[in-house]
XYZ file of C-alpha atoms in Angstrom:
339
model
C 82.227 42.954 113.408
C 84.222 41.230 116.075
C 84.980 37.905 115.348
C 85.234 37.045 119.422
C 82.570 38.736 119.753
C 80.496 37.146 117.103
C 81.255 33.809 117.856
C 80.209 34.193 121.319
C 76.802 34.181 120.675
C 76.274 33.931 116.639
C 73.329 31.476 117.105
C 71.488 34.143 119.564
C 72.491 36.624 117.562
C 71.344 35.902 114.417
C 67.817 34.727 113.371
C 66.481 31.293 112.526
C 67.359 32.043 108.901
C 70.243 34.071 109.692
C 68.938 37.663 109.597
C 69.769 39.905 111.845
C 66.760 41.020 114.474
C 66.723 44.739 113.270
C 67.749 46.839 110.592
C 70.751 49.113 110.768
C 68.470 52.293 110.948
C 66.480 50.402 113.746
C 69.218 49.757 115.646
C 70.273 53.839 115.333
C 66.672 54.720 116.420
C 66.622 52.552 119.479
C 70.216 53.946 120.382
C 68.877 57.478 119.858
C 65.871 56.835 122.169
C 67.636 55.132 124.910
C 70.137 58.170 124.679
C 66.985 60.155 125.220
C 66.007 58.286 128.392
C 69.850 57.619 129.629
C 70.910 60.978 129.404
C 68.780 62.894 131.565
C 68.387 60.087 134.147
C 72.067 60.784 134.857
C 71.699 64.274 135.262
C 68.741 64.573 137.451
C 69.796 61.306 139.503
C 73.820 63.102 139.685
C 72.227 66.447 140.702
C 69.956 64.898 143.747
C 73.203 63.080 144.975
C 75.296 65.928 144.719
C 73.182 68.785 146.170
C 71.987 66.217 148.954
C 75.854 65.916 150.017
C 76.081 69.709 149.972
C 73.140 70.699 151.863
C 72.639 69.162 155.421
C 68.738 70.128 155.448
C 68.486 67.726 152.790
C 70.327 64.897 154.989
C 66.973 64.031 156.648
C 66.318 60.179 157.581
C 63.000 60.835 155.605
C 65.243 61.499 152.726
C 67.535 58.799 152.965
C 65.551 56.367 150.689
C 65.120 59.238 147.956
C 68.934 59.148 148.032
C 69.300 55.673 147.642
C 67.061 55.554 144.885
C 69.011 58.249 142.882
C 71.913 56.013 143.412
C 70.574 52.439 142.314
C 68.890 54.656 139.213
C 72.077 56.248 138.307
C 73.637 52.956 138.275
C 71.168 51.548 136.133
C 71.759 54.521 133.622
C 75.631 54.327 133.651
C 75.600 50.633 133.483
C 72.616 49.450 131.243
C 71.679 52.871 129.798
C 74.826 54.002 128.422
C 76.007 50.406 126.957
C 72.498 49.924 125.571
C 73.212 53.210 123.597
C 76.842 51.901 122.729
C 75.763 48.961 121.596
C 72.983 49.735 119.229
C 74.872 52.509 117.739
C 77.200 49.442 116.765
C 74.069 47.149 116.115
C 75.671 44.284 118.016
C 76.505 43.220 121.643
C 80.605 43.967 121.564
C 81.220 42.712 125.161
C 81.270 39.317 125.131
C 80.075 36.699 127.192
C 81.710 37.594 130.532
C 80.607 41.648 129.779
C 76.920 40.406 129.367
C 76.986 38.485 132.300
C 78.788 41.759 134.275
C 75.865 44.074 132.333
C 73.084 42.018 133.507
C 74.469 41.592 136.811
C 75.014 45.354 137.690
C 71.437 46.315 135.692
C 69.313 43.934 137.705
C 71.221 44.810 140.726
C 70.541 48.309 140.742
C 67.060 48.300 139.077
C 65.766 45.964 141.943
C 67.483 48.032 144.474
C 65.898 50.871 142.881
C 62.122 48.927 142.712
C 62.538 47.929 146.150
C 63.590 51.735 147.246
C 59.879 52.491 145.957
C 58.476 49.928 148.170
C 60.237 51.175 150.925
C 59.293 54.933 150.392
C 55.532 53.592 150.371
C 56.012 51.815 153.484
C 58.181 54.624 154.858
C 55.376 57.043 154.366
C 52.927 54.731 155.617
C 54.432 54.475 159.034
C 55.400 57.900 159.709
C 51.541 59.527 158.715
C 49.479 56.488 159.572
C 51.628 55.381 162.885
C 50.516 51.863 163.302
C 53.101 51.055 165.771
C 52.078 54.430 167.902
C 54.643 57.087 168.378
C 57.618 56.254 166.863
C 60.213 58.641 165.385
C 61.586 57.885 162.444
C 65.279 57.820 162.856
C 68.528 57.614 160.729
C 69.179 53.390 162.085
C 65.432 53.326 160.812
C 66.720 54.599 157.096
C 69.891 53.149 156.996
C 68.456 49.974 157.842
C 65.736 50.090 155.230
C 68.435 50.939 152.255
C 70.735 48.336 153.187
C 67.674 45.657 152.962
C 67.086 46.722 149.851
C 70.263 46.398 148.284
C 70.477 43.006 150.593
C 67.202 41.924 148.817
C 68.358 42.767 145.156
C 72.258 41.332 146.080
C 70.763 37.815 147.317
C 68.169 37.454 144.231
C 70.771 38.452 141.390
C 73.621 36.528 142.813
C 72.337 32.988 141.587
C 72.639 33.223 137.858
C 76.405 33.502 138.793
C 76.408 30.321 140.531
C 74.212 28.463 138.380
C 70.354 28.681 139.173
C 69.486 30.790 136.109
C 71.781 32.576 133.974
C 72.160 36.363 131.930
C 71.987 36.250 128.529
C 71.279 38.423 125.548
C 67.098 39.718 125.315
C 65.283 41.554 122.787
C 67.203 42.618 119.796
C 70.563 41.328 121.766
C 72.005 44.427 122.569
C 71.772 44.020 126.472
C 71.701 41.470 128.608
C 69.077 40.491 131.727
C 67.822 37.414 133.393
C 67.316 34.694 130.738
C 63.433 34.265 130.600
C 63.608 32.409 127.374
C 65.641 28.756 128.729
C 63.627 26.012 128.884
C 65.701 24.300 131.824
C 63.705 23.694 135.200
C 66.121 25.478 137.043
C 66.088 28.668 135.058
C 62.620 28.407 135.015
C 62.477 27.973 138.783
C 64.558 30.812 139.208
C 62.490 33.276 137.017
C 59.393 32.159 139.009
C 61.299 32.584 142.252
C 62.331 36.339 140.742
C 59.006 37.095 139.948
C 57.302 36.968 143.000
C 59.691 38.152 145.223
C 61.117 41.234 143.300
C 58.213 42.285 141.669
C 55.287 40.952 143.264
C 56.259 41.545 146.650
C 57.491 45.015 146.071
C 54.304 45.756 144.170
C 51.937 44.233 147.179
C 54.001 46.446 149.457
C 53.353 49.786 147.672
C 49.513 49.103 147.338
C 48.606 47.875 150.758
C 51.050 51.325 152.133
C 49.388 53.765 149.979
C 46.079 52.350 150.309
C 46.445 52.628 154.265
C 48.030 56.267 153.932
C 45.253 57.278 151.829
C 42.446 56.082 153.919
C 44.162 57.671 157.217
C 44.039 61.096 155.102
C 40.856 60.453 154.027
C 39.637 59.784 157.476
C 41.406 62.712 159.057
C 40.411 65.419 156.164
C 36.566 64.317 157.663
C 37.537 66.204 161.159
C 37.172 70.092 160.397
C 40.224 70.840 163.293
C 42.480 71.645 161.182
C 42.514 75.689 159.470
C 41.930 76.273 156.275
C 41.221 72.597 155.537
C 45.374 72.006 155.616
C 44.426 67.871 155.772
C 42.131 67.908 152.838
C 44.621 69.915 150.594
C 47.601 67.209 151.821
C 45.119 64.311 151.237
C 44.548 65.948 147.185
C 48.350 66.236 147.046
C 49.216 62.814 148.339
C 46.445 61.043 146.631
C 47.810 62.465 143.285
C 51.421 61.744 143.867
C 50.069 58.174 144.389
C 48.255 57.809 141.546
C 51.037 59.015 139.742
C 53.680 56.596 141.601
C 51.742 53.566 140.580
C 50.704 54.111 137.194
C 54.691 54.952 136.573
C 55.330 52.057 138.203
C 52.940 49.581 136.454
C 53.908 51.552 133.159
C 57.801 50.675 133.778
C 57.896 47.228 135.292
C 54.735 45.529 134.362
C 55.400 45.108 130.575
C 58.657 43.399 131.677
C 57.273 41.246 134.244
C 54.126 40.166 131.973
C 56.242 39.408 129.283
C 58.521 37.206 131.214
C 55.998 35.054 132.726
C 54.087 35.132 129.429
C 57.203 33.413 128.061
C 57.611 31.314 130.778
C 54.158 29.895 130.502
C 54.377 29.540 126.522
C 57.653 28.545 125.718
C 56.664 28.131 122.029
C 55.085 31.784 121.941
C 57.370 33.447 119.135
C 57.848 37.144 120.314
C 59.610 39.258 117.666
C 62.869 40.725 119.044
C 61.716 44.144 118.932
C 58.525 43.457 120.954
C 60.514 42.057 123.426
C 62.993 45.087 123.748
C 59.796 47.330 124.320
C 59.100 46.183 127.784
C 63.202 46.299 128.553
C 63.337 50.124 127.841
C 59.985 50.448 129.691
C 61.771 49.449 132.770
C 64.824 51.176 132.573
C 62.714 54.537 131.598
C 61.905 54.333 135.373
C 65.296 55.898 136.081
C 63.853 59.395 134.520
C 60.551 58.903 136.233
C 61.728 58.362 139.695
C 63.532 61.243 140.329
C 60.823 63.525 138.405
C 58.042 62.107 140.657
C 59.662 61.103 143.702
C 62.136 64.131 144.314
C 61.480 66.897 141.795
C 57.845 67.361 143.178
C 59.263 67.544 146.593
C 59.579 71.121 147.201
C 62.844 70.791 149.764
C 64.907 68.883 147.196
C 63.796 71.383 144.400
C 64.533 74.426 146.090
C 68.286 73.041 145.850
C 68.323 71.025 142.988
C 66.608 73.633 140.477
C 69.312 76.158 141.030
C 71.793 73.741 140.442
C 70.658 72.708 137.383
C 70.475 76.209 136.599
C 73.700 76.791 137.653
C 73.080 79.240 140.452
C 70.694 81.004 137.783
C 67.733 80.095 140.709
C 67.183 82.268 144.017
C 67.537 80.144 147.001
C 64.444 81.361 148.945
C 63.845 80.864 152.883
C 63.158 77.179 153.803
C 60.402 74.955 152.666
C 59.369 72.144 153.875
C 59.048 68.790 151.900
C 55.593 67.295 150.662
C 55.593 64.440 152.987
C 56.842 66.154 156.116
C 53.934 69.018 155.406
C 51.505 66.474 155.209
C 53.134 64.412 158.279
C 53.033 67.662 160.324
C 49.233 68.196 159.112
C 48.177 64.857 159.715
C 49.590 64.275 163.108
C 47.626 67.307 164.240
C 44.549 65.044 163.847
C 46.210 61.605 164.782
C 48.511 61.988 167.473
C 46.936 61.370 170.636
C 46.146 64.195 173.327
């Protein structure tokens, strides 16, 4: 173990009796688990970005948010994922205090941007399908504005620890860094409470409200029998499946992490084993794998180009197929558009 790294946080790295937070075998297992998440996440998200640059058909306003999510998830995987694998393999955090702050900031910035983009996608689909503001065409400027807002929102709430409101510190088994949930300093507690509210509760509320409105609209339209072959009913079932899947994976990925943070803030005397504190961290980082699979590879338009790319050209690119959300929009518009 390097002396400068060890001296940086010896009191944090070791337990109250000088014991390691995890055995050597335990660290290796964690490194393997994180590698199983990180490797596919890098490949899948990088594929989305590359095929989007290669094919004009994918460079549509409705797809911009999907690509932005892939960029954010790739950033999370390249920083938090790769570094977690390396540090767990070594059995300690090897980057020192400065490295901890940089990693914590980078992972949090990309992670919250990805989470906000999920909320943006929910809003986007709700506005396009339900048309609450009337016949407004979703254009590039709207997509670009939403993407810029997701990064700005994340940056706004992840910069304060660099200037004294909150801080980035080692978490779990102390091989990765994140906002410090454990400090009892009043300034830190106020930051964590605000961070939870605006970076988790707000996006989740937007997701629930948007998808509830979208499903209700499709359900109402499906009652009308003017679409041949029950196209809207089929679209409703597909969207319902997607929504349930999205919400479940969102909760699996982020709810344990947010709940642990609030638990520690509200019950400062609670004793949480480092390994138990690590599980929510890894679940949150696992969203970098779930997101491209659910939001993108279940999308016919992306899948048409991404699968052949992943198979090194051995998949045949057949005639153009519209993406799921476009199909849903068109089928629904036949019923909700004014005559």
